[in-house]
mmCIF file of C-alpha atoms in Angstrom:
data_model
loop_
_atom_site.group_PDB
_atom_site.id
_atom_site.type_symbol
_atom_site.label_atom_id
_atom_site.label_comp_id
_atom_site.label_asym_id
_atom_site.label_seq_id
_atom_site.Cartn_x
_atom_site.Cartn_y
_atom_site.Cartn_z
ATOM 1 C CA MET A 1 89.872 108.113 96.873
ATOM 2 C CA ARG A 2 91.649 109.911 94.079
ATOM 3 C CA ALA A 3 94.006 112.786 94.585
ATOM 4 C CA PRO A 4 92.559 116.148 93.484
ATOM 5 C CA LEU A 5 95.413 116.694 91.030
ATOM 6 C CA ARG A 6 97.048 113.870 89.133
ATOM 7 C CA SER A 7 99.818 113.905 86.579
ATOM 8 C CA PRO A 8 99.230 112.203 83.258
ATOM 9 C CA PRO A 9 99.654 108.452 83.433
ATOM 10 C CA GLY A 10 103.172 107.445 82.552
ATOM 11 C CA PRO A 11 104.633 104.133 81.539
ATOM 12 C CA GLY A 12 104.155 102.466 84.913
ATOM 13 C CA ALA A 13 104.290 98.845 85.796
ATOM 14 C CA GLY A 14 100.690 98.221 84.744
ATOM 15 C CA GLY A 15 101.205 99.777 81.298
ATOM 16 C CA HIS A 16 104.474 97.885 80.812
ATOM 17 C CA HIS A 17 102.768 94.583 81.538
ATOM 18 C CA GLN A 18 99.926 95.453 79.172
ATOM 19 C CA VAL A 19 102.398 96.113 76.358
ATOM 20 C CA LEU A 20 104.122 92.788 76.971
ATOM 21 C CA PHE A 21 100.791 90.965 76.976
ATOM 22 C CA THR A 22 99.771 92.600 73.687
ATOM 23 C CA LEU A 23 103.081 91.576 72.107
ATOM 24 C CA ALA A 24 102.601 88.013 73.329
ATOM 25 C CA VAL A 25 99.120 87.886 71.771
ATOM 26 C CA CYS A 26 100.448 89.140 68.423
ATOM 27 C CA LEU A 27 103.485 86.849 68.424
ATOM 28 C CA PRO A 28 101.825 83.707 66.908
ATOM 29 C CA PHE A 29 100.356 85.666 64.007
ATOM 30 C CA ALA A 30 103.589 87.576 63.455
ATOM 31 C CA LEU A 31 105.387 84.238 63.327
ATOM 32 C CA ALA A 32 102.957 82.932 60.706
ATOM 33 C CA LEU A 33 103.460 86.116 58.673
ATOM 34 C CA LEU A 34 107.238 85.670 58.894
ATOM 35 C CA VAL A 35 106.955 82.124 57.575
ATOM 36 C CA LEU A 36 104.790 83.333 54.698
ATOM 37 C CA LEU A 37 107.332 86.006 53.750
ATOM 38 C CA ILE A 38 110.187 83.513 53.841
ATOM 39 C CA GLU A 39 108.360 80.933 51.737
ATOM 40 C CA LEU A 40 107.276 83.442 49.081
ATOM 41 C CA THR A 41 110.779 84.853 48.599
ATOM 42 C CA PRO A 42 114.077 83.348 47.444
ATOM 43 C CA ALA A 43 114.788 82.603 51.129
ATOM 44 C CA HIS A 44 112.327 79.668 51.005
ATOM 45 C CA VAL A 45 115.275 77.285 51.206
ATOM 46 C CA VAL A 46 115.064 77.841 54.991
ATOM 47 C CA TYR A 47 113.020 75.083 56.635
ATOM 48 C CA THR A 48 110.052 76.867 58.358
ATOM 49 C CA GLY A 49 107.936 73.875 59.396
ATOM 50 C CA PRO A 50 108.792 74.039 63.135
ATOM 51 C CA LEU A 51 107.886 77.727 63.234
ATOM 52 C CA LEU A 52 104.359 77.046 61.995
ATOM 53 C CA VAL A 53 103.937 74.081 64.342
ATOM 54 C CA ALA A 54 104.799 76.363 67.282
ATOM 55 C CA THR A 55 102.127 78.916 66.331
ATOM 56 C CA PRO A 56 99.101 77.301 68.087
ATOM 57 C CA ALA A 57 101.246 76.402 71.108
ATOM 58 C CA LEU A 58 102.254 80.037 71.553
ATOM 59 C CA ALA A 59 98.630 81.164 71.115
ATOM 60 C CA ALA A 60 97.487 78.817 73.880
ATOM 61 C CA VAL A 61 99.671 80.693 76.366
ATOM 62 C CA THR A 62 97.860 84.031 76.055
ATOM 63 C CA MET A 63 94.568 83.272 74.292
ATOM 64 C CA GLY A 64 91.622 81.033 74.936
ATOM 65 C CA PRO A 65 90.430 78.087 72.861
ATOM 66 C CA ALA A 66 88.937 80.357 70.188
ATOM 67 C CA GLY A 67 92.180 82.297 69.769
ATOM 68 C CA THR A 68 94.175 79.072 69.664
ATOM 69 C CA LEU A 69 91.916 77.682 66.940
ATOM 70 C CA ALA A 70 92.297 80.936 65.011
ATOM 71 C CA ALA A 71 96.086 80.704 65.210
ATOM 72 C CA ALA A 72 95.954 77.051 64.115
ATOM 73 C CA GLY A 73 93.739 78.021 61.169
ATOM 74 C CA VAL A 74 96.194 80.732 60.132
ATOM 75 C CA ALA A 75 99.060 78.209 60.338
ATOM 76 C CA VAL A 76 97.171 75.715 58.159
ATOM 77 C CA GLY A 77 96.365 78.453 55.642
ATOM 78 C CA VAL A 78 100.016 79.471 55.446
ATOM 79 C CA SER A 79 101.079 75.834 55.018
ATOM 80 C CA VAL A 80 98.636 75.262 52.158
ATOM 81 C CA THR A 81 99.648 78.544 50.491
ATOM 82 C CA THR A 82 103.379 77.920 50.691
ATOM 83 C CA ALA A 83 103.098 74.262 49.623
ATOM 84 C CA THR A 84 101.097 75.303 46.572
ATOM 85 C CA HIS A 85 103.400 78.181 45.705
ATOM 86 C CA ASN A 86 106.534 76.036 45.985
ATOM 87 C CA HIS A 87 104.964 72.992 44.286
ATOM 88 C CA ALA A 88 105.782 70.902 47.336
ATOM 89 C CA TRP A 89 102.676 68.699 47.313
ATOM 90 C CA GLY A 90 103.486 65.012 47.266
ATOM 91 C CA GLY A 91 106.603 65.362 49.394
ATOM 92 C CA GLN A 92 106.820 63.586 52.710
ATOM 93 C CA GLN A 93 107.915 66.763 54.474
ATOM 94 C CA VAL A 94 104.654 68.589 53.733
ATOM 95 C CA TYR A 95 102.426 65.824 55.171
ATOM 96 C CA THR A 96 104.696 65.444 58.184
ATOM 97 C CA ASN A 97 104.282 69.141 58.899
ATOM 98 C CA PHE A 98 100.498 68.855 58.621
ATOM 99 C CA VAL A 99 100.372 65.909 61.037
ATOM 100 C CA ALA A 100 102.593 67.715 63.528
ATOM 101 C CA LEU A 101 100.515 70.879 63.172
ATOM 102 C CA PHE A 102 97.290 68.939 63.778
ATOM 103 C CA LEU A 103 98.627 67.204 66.891
ATOM 104 C CA VAL A 104 100.083 70.383 68.392
ATOM 105 C CA SER A 105 96.886 72.323 67.621
ATOM 106 C CA ALA A 106 94.678 69.701 69.287
ATOM 107 C CA ALA A 107 96.905 69.606 72.370
ATOM 108 C CA SER A 108 97.022 73.400 72.517
ATOM 109 C CA VAL A 109 93.228 73.760 72.345
ATOM 110 C CA ILE A 110 92.751 71.182 75.102
ATOM 111 C CA THR A 111 95.383 72.867 77.270
ATOM 112 C CA SER A 112 93.888 76.304 76.694
ATOM 113 C CA ARG A 113 90.394 75.103 77.589
ATOM 114 C CA ALA A 114 91.662 73.438 80.772
ATOM 115 C CA ALA A 115 93.576 76.577 81.771
ATOM 116 C CA ARG A 116 90.518 78.764 81.184
ATOM 117 C CA THR A 117 88.332 76.446 83.272
ATOM 118 C CA ARG A 118 90.858 76.565 86.091
ATOM 119 C CA ARG A 119 91.046 80.364 85.961
ATOM 120 C CA GLU A 120 87.251 80.667 85.984
ATOM 121 C CA ASN A 121 87.011 78.382 89.013
ATOM 122 C CA GLU A 122 89.649 80.415 90.839
ATOM 123 C CA LEU A 123 87.902 83.670 89.915
ATOM 124 C CA ASN A 124 84.537 82.348 91.134
ATOM 125 C CA GLN A 125 86.136 81.349 94.415
ATOM 126 C CA ILE A 126 87.691 84.798 94.792
ATOM 127 C CA ARG A 127 84.323 86.407 94.090
ATOM 128 C CA ARG A 128 82.633 84.242 96.720
ATOM 129 C CA ILE A 129 85.270 85.299 99.233
ATOM 130 C CA ALA A 130 84.813 88.935 98.224
ATOM 131 C CA VAL A 131 81.048 88.684 98.686
ATOM 132 C CA ALA A 132 81.540 87.168 102.154
ATOM 133 C CA ALA A 133 84.015 89.931 103.038
ATOM 134 C CA GLN A 134 81.605 92.571 101.788
ATOM 135 C CA GLU A 135 78.796 91.206 103.945
ATOM 136 C CA VAL A 136 81.040 91.593 106.993
ATOM 137 C CA LEU A 137 82.713 94.887 106.104
ATOM 138 C CA LEU A 138 79.998 96.664 104.117
ATOM 139 C CA ARG A 139 76.728 95.182 105.250
ATOM 140 C CA PRO A 140 73.588 96.815 103.843
ATOM 141 C CA VAL A 141 72.053 99.368 106.181
ATOM 142 C CA PRO A 142 68.742 98.361 107.826
ATOM 143 C CA ALA A 143 65.644 99.584 106.055
ATOM 144 C CA ARG A 144 64.207 100.944 109.321
ATOM 145 C CA LEU A 145 66.294 102.975 111.773
ATOM 146 C CA GLY A 146 64.249 104.810 114.379
ATOM 147 C CA PRO A 147 62.703 107.907 112.800
ATOM 148 C CA VAL A 148 64.201 107.292 109.361
ATOM 149 C CA ARG A 149 64.096 104.845 106.500
ATOM 150 C CA ALA A 150 67.416 104.097 104.797
ATOM 151 C CA ALA A 151 68.967 102.267 101.861
ATOM 152 C CA SER A 152 72.561 101.855 100.696
ATOM 153 C CA MET A 153 74.482 101.108 97.515
ATOM 154 C CA TYR A 154 78.106 100.266 96.767
ATOM 155 C CA LEU A 155 79.749 100.116 93.342
ATOM 156 C CA ALA A 156 83.394 99.086 93.020
ATOM 157 C CA ALA A 157 85.298 100.738 90.179
ATOM 158 C CA GLU A 158 87.678 97.814 89.645
ATOM 159 C CA THR A 159 86.333 95.209 87.237
ATOM 160 C CA GLY A 160 85.211 92.086 89.069
ATOM 161 C CA ALA A 161 85.752 93.625 92.505
ATOM 162 C CA GLN A 162 83.162 93.606 95.266
ATOM 163 C CA ILE A 163 84.831 95.849 97.844
ATOM 164 C CA GLY A 164 87.267 98.721 97.651
ATOM 165 C CA GLY A 165 88.312 101.841 99.517
ATOM 166 C CA ASP A 166 84.898 103.375 100.233
ATOM 167 C CA LEU A 167 83.045 102.645 103.463
ATOM 168 C CA TYR A 168 79.635 103.222 105.029
ATOM 169 C CA ASP A 169 77.493 102.085 107.935
ATOM 170 C CA ALA A 170 74.366 103.102 109.834
ATOM 171 C CA VAL A 171 73.613 102.103 113.419
ATOM 172 C CA GLN A 172 70.669 102.826 115.711
ATOM 173 C CA THR A 173 71.881 103.793 119.196
ATOM 174 C CA ARG A 174 70.430 105.329 122.361
ATOM 175 C CA TYR A 175 71.751 108.684 121.125
ATOM 176 C CA GLY A 176 69.928 108.414 117.812
ATOM 177 C CA VAL A 177 70.750 107.030 114.407
ATOM 178 C CA ARG A 178 74.453 107.374 113.636
ATOM 179 C CA MET A 179 75.925 106.967 110.172
ATOM 180 C CA ILE A 180 79.306 107.173 108.520
ATOM 181 C CA VAL A 181 80.393 107.453 104.902
ATOM 182 C CA GLY A 182 84.093 107.564 104.078
ATOM 183 C CA ASP A 183 86.665 107.302 101.344
ATOM 184 C CA VAL A 184 90.139 105.848 101.893
ATOM 185 C CA ARG A 185 93.123 107.294 100.090
ATOM 186 C CA GLY A 186 94.383 104.752 97.582
ATOM 187 C CA LYS A 187 93.038 101.420 96.402
ATOM 188 C CA GLY A 188 93.623 97.709 96.797
ATOM 189 C CA LEU A 189 94.101 95.711 99.973
ATOM 190 C CA PRO A 190 95.661 98.587 101.984
ATOM 191 C CA ALA A 191 92.530 100.658 101.321
ATOM 192 C CA VAL A 192 90.284 97.772 102.374
ATOM 193 C CA ARG A 193 92.330 97.377 105.567
ATOM 194 C CA ALA A 194 92.000 101.082 106.402
ATOM 195 C CA ALA A 195 88.248 100.949 105.745
ATOM 196 C CA ALA A 196 87.917 97.962 108.101
ATOM 197 C CA VAL A 197 89.866 99.811 110.820
ATOM 198 C CA VAL A 198 87.671 102.912 110.624
ATOM 199 C CA LEU A 199 84.434 100.924 110.506
ATOM 200 C CA GLY A 200 85.498 98.786 113.465
ATOM 201 C CA ALA A 201 86.251 101.881 115.563
ATOM 202 C CA PHE A 202 82.986 103.529 114.517
ATOM 203 C CA ARG A 203 80.841 100.499 115.311
ATOM 204 C CA GLU A 204 82.348 100.276 118.767
ATOM 205 C CA ALA A 205 82.350 103.970 119.710
ATOM 206 C CA VAL A 206 78.821 104.870 118.577
ATOM 207 C CA HIS A 207 77.228 102.862 121.380
ATOM 208 C CA TYR A 208 79.053 104.345 124.405
ATOM 209 C CA GLU A 209 80.201 107.845 123.332
ATOM 210 C CA ASP A 210 77.458 110.429 123.753
ATOM 211 C CA ASP A 211 79.559 113.123 122.041
ATOM 212 C CA LEU A 212 79.698 112.686 118.285
ATOM 213 C CA VAL A 213 83.096 114.408 118.206
ATOM 214 C CA GLU A 214 84.529 111.645 120.391
ATOM 215 C CA VAL A 215 83.177 109.032 117.990
ATOM 216 C CA VAL A 216 85.093 110.697 115.182
ATOM 217 C CA ASN A 217 88.208 110.965 117.343
ATOM 218 C CA HIS A 218 88.094 107.215 118.030
ATOM 219 C CA CYS A 219 88.045 106.547 114.292
ATOM 220 C CA GLY A 220 91.022 108.845 113.694
ATOM 221 C CA GLU A 221 93.044 107.351 116.546
ATOM 222 C CA ALA A 222 92.377 103.802 115.329
ATOM 223 C CA LEU A 223 93.531 104.747 111.843
ATOM 224 C CA ARG A 224 96.743 106.310 113.176
ATOM 225 C CA ARG A 225 97.512 103.281 115.364
ATOM 226 C CA ASP A 226 97.088 100.984 112.407
ATOM 227 C CA ALA A 227 99.313 103.199 110.233
ATOM 228 C CA VAL A 228 102.044 103.093 112.889
ATOM 229 C CA VAL A 229 101.814 99.288 113.048
ATOM 230 C CA MET A 230 101.954 98.981 109.257
ATOM 231 C CA GLY A 231 104.945 101.330 108.978
ATOM 232 C CA ALA A 232 106.851 100.084 112.024
ATOM 233 C CA GLY A 233 108.771 97.491 110.032
ATOM 234 C CA ALA A 234 110.297 100.232 107.863
ATOM 235 C CA GLY A 235 111.713 102.222 110.775
ATOM 236 C CA PRO A 236 110.760 105.738 111.956
ATOM 237 C CA GLU A 237 110.746 107.201 108.460
ATOM 238 C CA GLY A 238 108.508 104.407 107.229
ATOM 239 C CA ALA A 239 106.106 104.999 110.111
ATOM 240 C CA ASP A 240 105.962 108.729 109.312
ATOM 241 C CA ASP A 241 105.321 107.977 105.642
ATOM 242 C CA ALA A 242 102.554 105.544 106.575
ATOM 243 C CA LEU A 243 100.914 108.230 108.714
ATOM 244 C CA ARG A 244 101.048 110.757 105.882
ATOM 245 C CA GLU A 245 99.823 108.320 103.252
ATOM 246 C CA SER A 246 96.997 106.734 105.268
ATOM 247 C CA PHE A 247 94.028 109.048 105.677
ATOM 248 C CA VAL A 248 90.289 108.807 105.200
ATOM 249 C CA THR A 249 87.795 111.508 104.305
ATOM 250 C CA ALA A 250 84.708 110.860 106.406
ATOM 251 C CA LEU A 251 81.240 112.162 107.050
ATOM 252 C CA VAL A 252 79.683 111.235 110.418
ATOM 253 C CA VAL A 253 75.999 111.989 110.931
ATOM 254 C CA GLN A 254 73.665 111.725 113.898
ATOM 255 C CA ILE A 255 69.870 111.845 113.484
ATOM 256 C CA PRO A 256 68.130 112.332 116.838
ATOM 257 C CA ASP A 257 64.389 112.243 117.454
ATOM 258 C CA GLY A 258 64.043 115.976 116.841
ATOM 259 C CA PRO A 259 63.609 117.471 113.341
ATOM 260 C CA HIS A 260 67.311 118.125 112.783
ATOM 261 C CA VAL A 261 70.539 116.354 111.883
ATOM 262 C CA VAL A 262 74.043 116.703 113.347
ATOM 263 C CA VAL A 263 76.975 116.450 110.914
ATOM 264 C CA ILE A 264 80.754 116.276 111.325
ATOM 265 C CA ASN A 265 82.622 116.590 108.041
ATOM 266 C CA ARG A 266 86.273 115.536 107.887
ATOM 267 C CA GLY A 267 87.316 116.577 104.387
ATOM 268 C CA HIS A 268 84.467 114.705 102.696
ATOM 269 C CA PRO A 269 81.963 115.849 100.043
ATOM 270 C CA PRO A 270 79.018 117.357 101.977
ATOM 271 C CA PRO A 271 75.685 115.539 102.047
ATOM 272 C CA LEU A 272 72.768 116.708 99.963
ATOM 273 C CA LEU A 273 69.398 117.551 101.494
ATOM 274 C CA LEU A 274 66.202 117.414 99.446
ATOM 275 C CA CYS A 275 63.598 119.668 101.063
ATOM 276 C CA ASP A 276 60.408 120.936 99.397
ATOM 277 C CA GLY A 277 61.637 119.777 95.996
ATOM 278 C CA ALA A 278 64.936 121.689 96.161
ATOM 279 C CA VAL A 279 68.399 120.260 96.833
ATOM 280 C CA ARG A 280 71.014 122.047 98.904
ATOM 281 C CA SER A 281 74.473 121.029 100.040
ATOM 282 C CA LEU A 282 75.165 120.893 103.790
ATOM 283 C CA VAL A 283 78.533 122.644 103.652
ATOM 284 C CA PRO A 284 80.457 122.614 106.967
ATOM 285 C CA THR A 285 80.994 125.922 108.733
ATOM 286 C CA THR A 286 84.556 124.948 109.749
ATOM 287 C CA PRO A 287 86.543 122.823 107.258
ATOM 288 C CA LEU A 288 88.444 119.988 108.944
ATOM 289 C CA PRO A 289 91.154 117.661 107.570
ATOM 290 C CA PRO A 290 90.509 113.960 106.927
ATOM 291 C CA LEU A 291 90.912 111.274 109.565
ATOM 292 C CA GLY A 292 94.567 110.493 110.148
ATOM 293 C CA LEU A 293 95.683 114.080 109.539
ATOM 294 C CA GLU A 294 94.732 115.513 112.929
ATOM 295 C CA GLU A 295 98.069 117.329 113.199
ATOM 296 C CA PHE A 296 96.727 119.850 110.676
ATOM 297 C CA ILE A 297 94.003 120.965 113.098
ATOM 298 C CA THR A 298 95.612 124.149 114.398
ATOM 299 C CA GLY A 299 92.766 125.531 116.511
ATOM 300 C CA PRO A 300 90.296 123.880 118.891
ATOM 301 C CA PRO A 301 88.453 120.819 117.555
ATOM 302 C CA GLY A 302 85.539 121.809 115.377
ATOM 303 C CA ARG A 303 82.007 121.513 116.702
ATOM 304 C CA PRO A 304 79.337 119.560 114.850
ATOM 305 C CA ASP A 305 77.049 121.415 112.479
ATOM 306 C CA THR A 306 73.291 121.161 112.940
ATOM 307 C CA TYR A 307 70.834 121.421 110.053
ATOM 308 C CA PRO A 308 67.042 121.120 109.817
ATOM 309 C CA PHE A 309 65.875 117.651 108.822
ATOM 310 C CA ALA A 310 62.102 117.520 109.060
ATOM 311 C CA PRO A 311 59.666 114.699 108.262
ATOM 312 C CA GLY A 312 59.364 114.288 104.506
ATOM 313 C CA ASP A 313 62.943 115.433 103.843
ATOM 314 C CA ARG A 314 65.484 113.220 102.102
ATOM 315 C CA MET A 315 69.248 113.225 102.693
ATOM 316 C CA LEU A 316 71.950 111.653 100.524
ATOM 317 C CA LEU A 317 75.393 110.753 101.851
ATOM 318 C CA HIS A 318 77.883 109.851 99.126
ATOM 319 C CA THR A 319 81.553 109.539 98.210
ATOM 320 C CA ASP A 320 83.373 111.514 95.542
ATOM 321 C CA GLY A 321 83.063 108.632 93.079
ATOM 322 C CA VAL A 322 79.557 109.960 92.322
ATOM 323 C CA ILE A 323 80.240 113.645 91.778
ATOM 324 C CA GLU A 324 83.575 113.064 90.008
ATOM 325 C CA ALA A 325 82.204 110.592 87.469
ATOM 326 C CA ARG A 326 82.917 111.963 83.993
ATOM 327 C CA ASP A 327 81.402 111.354 80.594
ATOM 328 C CA ALA A 328 83.128 111.265 77.202
ATOM 329 C CA ASP A 329 83.233 115.089 77.138
ATOM 330 C CA ASN A 330 84.918 115.169 80.577
ATOM 331 C CA ALA A 331 81.776 116.618 82.208
ATOM 332 C CA PHE A 332 80.991 115.709 85.818
ATOM 333 C CA PHE A 333 77.860 113.840 86.856
ATOM 334 C CA ASP A 334 75.208 116.286 88.089
ATOM 335 C CA LEU A 335 74.098 114.653 91.339
ATOM 336 C CA PRO A 336 71.817 117.483 92.605
ATOM 337 C CA GLU A 337 69.912 117.466 89.317
ATOM 338 C CA ALA A 338 69.552 113.664 89.467
ATOM 339 C CA MET A 339 68.282 113.935 93.033
ATOM 340 C CA GLU A 340 65.687 116.528 92.081
ATOM 341 C CA THR A 341 64.598 114.538 89.035
ATOM 342 C CA MET A 342 64.015 111.400 91.113
ATOM 343 C CA ARG A 343 62.528 113.124 94.156
ATOM 344 C CA GLY A 344 59.301 111.116 93.889
ATOM 345 C CA HIS A 345 61.045 107.745 93.665
ATOM 346 C CA THR A 346 61.183 105.238 96.466
ATOM 347 C CA ARG A 347 64.556 104.677 98.057
ATOM 348 C CA GLN A 348 65.312 101.496 96.127
ATOM 349 C CA ASP A 349 64.100 102.981 92.851
ATOM 350 C CA PHE A 350 66.201 106.083 93.494
ATOM 351 C CA LEU A 351 69.365 104.027 94.062
ATOM 352 C CA GLU A 352 68.674 101.917 91.002
ATOM 353 C CA GLY A 353 68.114 105.038 88.927
ATOM 354 C CA LEU A 354 71.318 106.547 90.317
ATOM 355 C CA ARG A 355 73.265 103.413 89.435
ATOM 356 C CA GLU A 356 71.911 103.374 85.892
ATOM 357 C CA GLY A 357 72.576 107.105 85.512
ATOM 358 C CA LEU A 358 76.188 106.764 86.646
ATOM 359 C CA LEU A 359 76.883 103.818 84.357
ATOM 360 C CA ARG A 360 75.210 105.586 81.452
ATOM 361 C CA HIS A 361 77.144 108.794 82.148
ATOM 362 C CA THR A 362 80.501 106.981 82.313
ATOM 363 C CA ARG A 363 79.629 104.420 79.623
ATOM 364 C CA GLY A 364 79.941 101.638 82.176
ATOM 365 C CA SER A 365 83.477 102.560 83.267
ATOM 366 C CA LEU A 366 83.617 104.078 86.753
ATOM 367 C CA ALA A 367 86.918 105.738 87.617
ATOM 368 C CA ASP A 368 86.372 105.523 91.390
ATOM 369 C CA ASP A 369 84.363 103.496 93.879
ATOM 370 C CA VAL A 370 80.876 104.682 94.817
ATOM 371 C CA ALA A 371 79.237 104.440 98.241
ATOM 372 C CA VAL A 372 75.817 105.945 98.954
ATOM 373 C CA ILE A 373 73.369 106.061 101.871
ATOM 374 C CA LEU A 374 69.900 107.462 101.224
ATOM 375 C CA VAL A 375 67.841 108.513 104.258
ATOM 376 C CA ASP A 376 64.188 109.579 104.458
ATOM 377 C CA ARG A 377 62.771 111.044 107.665
ATOM 378 C CA ILE A 378 59.214 109.856 108.160
ATOM 379 C CA GLU A 379 56.306 111.547 109.904
ATOM 380 C CA GLU A 380 55.804 111.060 113.636
ATOM 381 C CA ASP A 381 52.275 109.730 113.182
ATOM 382 C CA ARG A 382 53.573 107.038 110.847
ATOM 383 C CA ILE A 383 56.169 106.049 113.423
ATOM 384 C CA GLU A 384 53.544 105.841 116.139
ATOM 385 C CA GLY A 385 51.143 103.947 113.867
ATOM 386 C CA GLU A 386 53.786 101.417 112.930
ATOM 387 C CA ARG A 387 54.707 100.998 116.599
ATOM 388 C CA LEU A 388 51.077 100.384 117.560
ATOM 389 C CA GLU A 389 50.633 97.968 114.661
ATOM 390 C CA GLY A 390 53.739 96.084 115.759
ATOM 391 C CA ASP A 391 52.455 95.922 119.334
ATOM 392 C CA ARG A 392 49.092 94.624 118.104
ATOM 393 C CA LEU A 393 50.680 91.893 115.989
ATOM 394 C CA GLU A 394 52.934 90.893 118.871
ATOM 395 C CA GLY A 395 49.913 90.769 121.212
ATOM 396 C CA ASP A 396 47.989 88.569 118.752
ATOM 397 C CA ARG A 397 50.950 86.230 118.495
ATOM 398 C CA LEU A 398 51.293 85.931 122.275
ATOM 399 C CA GLU A 399 47.547 85.342 122.645
ATOM 400 C CA GLY A 400 47.669 82.601 120.034
ATOM 401 C CA ASP A 401 50.595 80.950 121.808
ATOM 402 C CA ARG A 402 48.697 81.106 125.114
ATOM 403 C CA LEU A 403 45.591 79.485 123.638
ATOM 404 C CA ARG A 404 47.666 76.653 122.156
ATOM 405 C CA ASP A 405 49.409 76.119 125.479
ATOM 406 C CA ASP A 406 46.039 75.967 127.331
ATOM 407 C CA ARG A 407 44.614 73.314 124.983
ATOM 408 C CA PRO A 408 44.273 69.893 126.705
ATOM 409 C CA GLU A 409 46.898 67.473 125.469
ATOM 410 C CA ASP A 410 44.440 64.524 125.336
ATOM 411 C CA ALA A 411 41.585 66.385 123.665
ATOM 412 C CA ALA A 412 40.405 64.567 120.566
ATOM 413 C CA GLY A 413 37.721 65.219 118.078
ATOM 414 C CA PRO A 414 35.378 62.791 116.333
ATOM 415 C CA GLY A 415 37.072 59.647 115.208
ATOM 416 C CA GLY A 416 39.937 60.128 117.664
ATOM 417 C CA VAL A 417 41.452 62.980 115.613
ATOM 418 C CA ARG A 418 42.864 65.935 117.575
ATOM 419 C CA PRO A 419 41.384 69.250 116.587
#
């Protein structure tokens, strides 16, 4: 989750490291240019051979094989130019420099290729671990959940990442279908930890708490306990800071059998409801603070809001990474318009169209993670028909098993072959 107001990015640690890396990339070519300037001026009496030999070795530290070859080519070009300009051909020193340059260049290319292969293997291993973690933490929602059909999508803003600070889940319980979509403050491993804490509390509480408010309270209490544990090592002040810094905006939804939906919004963007071709936002009647900031609830705990959700309606739960996505002109992504435009799409086609629209709007560079759950309420007759069809198929399977069990074990057909 991003803070609503942010100061302009200053020269932080990430920018400082980027500057150093850029300087390191330019260093081999700057060194070759320095040698060229020395050799083409009266200062050519200075012996510059070792500087050129070091050029491909320095390039191998920050660039791949292609960059190392380019640096070696520049070094060879400078050597040929300076030897010609200074009429140094035929001297032993020139050929010694070329041999040294060739050997160092070959070793640098081999080293660079080996280092790149090792980094790619490590990155692939990290991605496999991230995929496994995502399957545990952010498993796709089931396609069928009682009276609804659902689909989910997650897009991590960080390049190469699989999971981040957004969370979602949908569970079918005896109280109805219960879902959560949330956004953790911050990024990185602390955000992933907070998301795991909230999801763990939600998955446990939804099955034995009949009151949806108590489900939300369990999530908030789990987040606060974890913040206290994380900040305990820094003393009381560190624990207080951890409590203030660790919070999660969350949207908890319950879809019972009736044609309505129950929503508790804890500082999260409200869901969108598509009904009769029009989209409206399910804004809470009583704004509540995010999970982890319960001390800001001054009055009695807010009651859930109930909205109509009839068969044929579509509801979209999302994080702020969708509505805060900006284009080159700093314009926000129009999610209600996209939802109306794709109202006739299937769930999977809608999510794919939403993904393509977001990437096209941001030119492939998301500024925040995106988590989405799309829910369609189906007609009661379809539910009953699918239940009867499932019962029929199960009955046919059981009947087939019974007939196979009743077949005589020693029955054989013509030629001694069992039928």
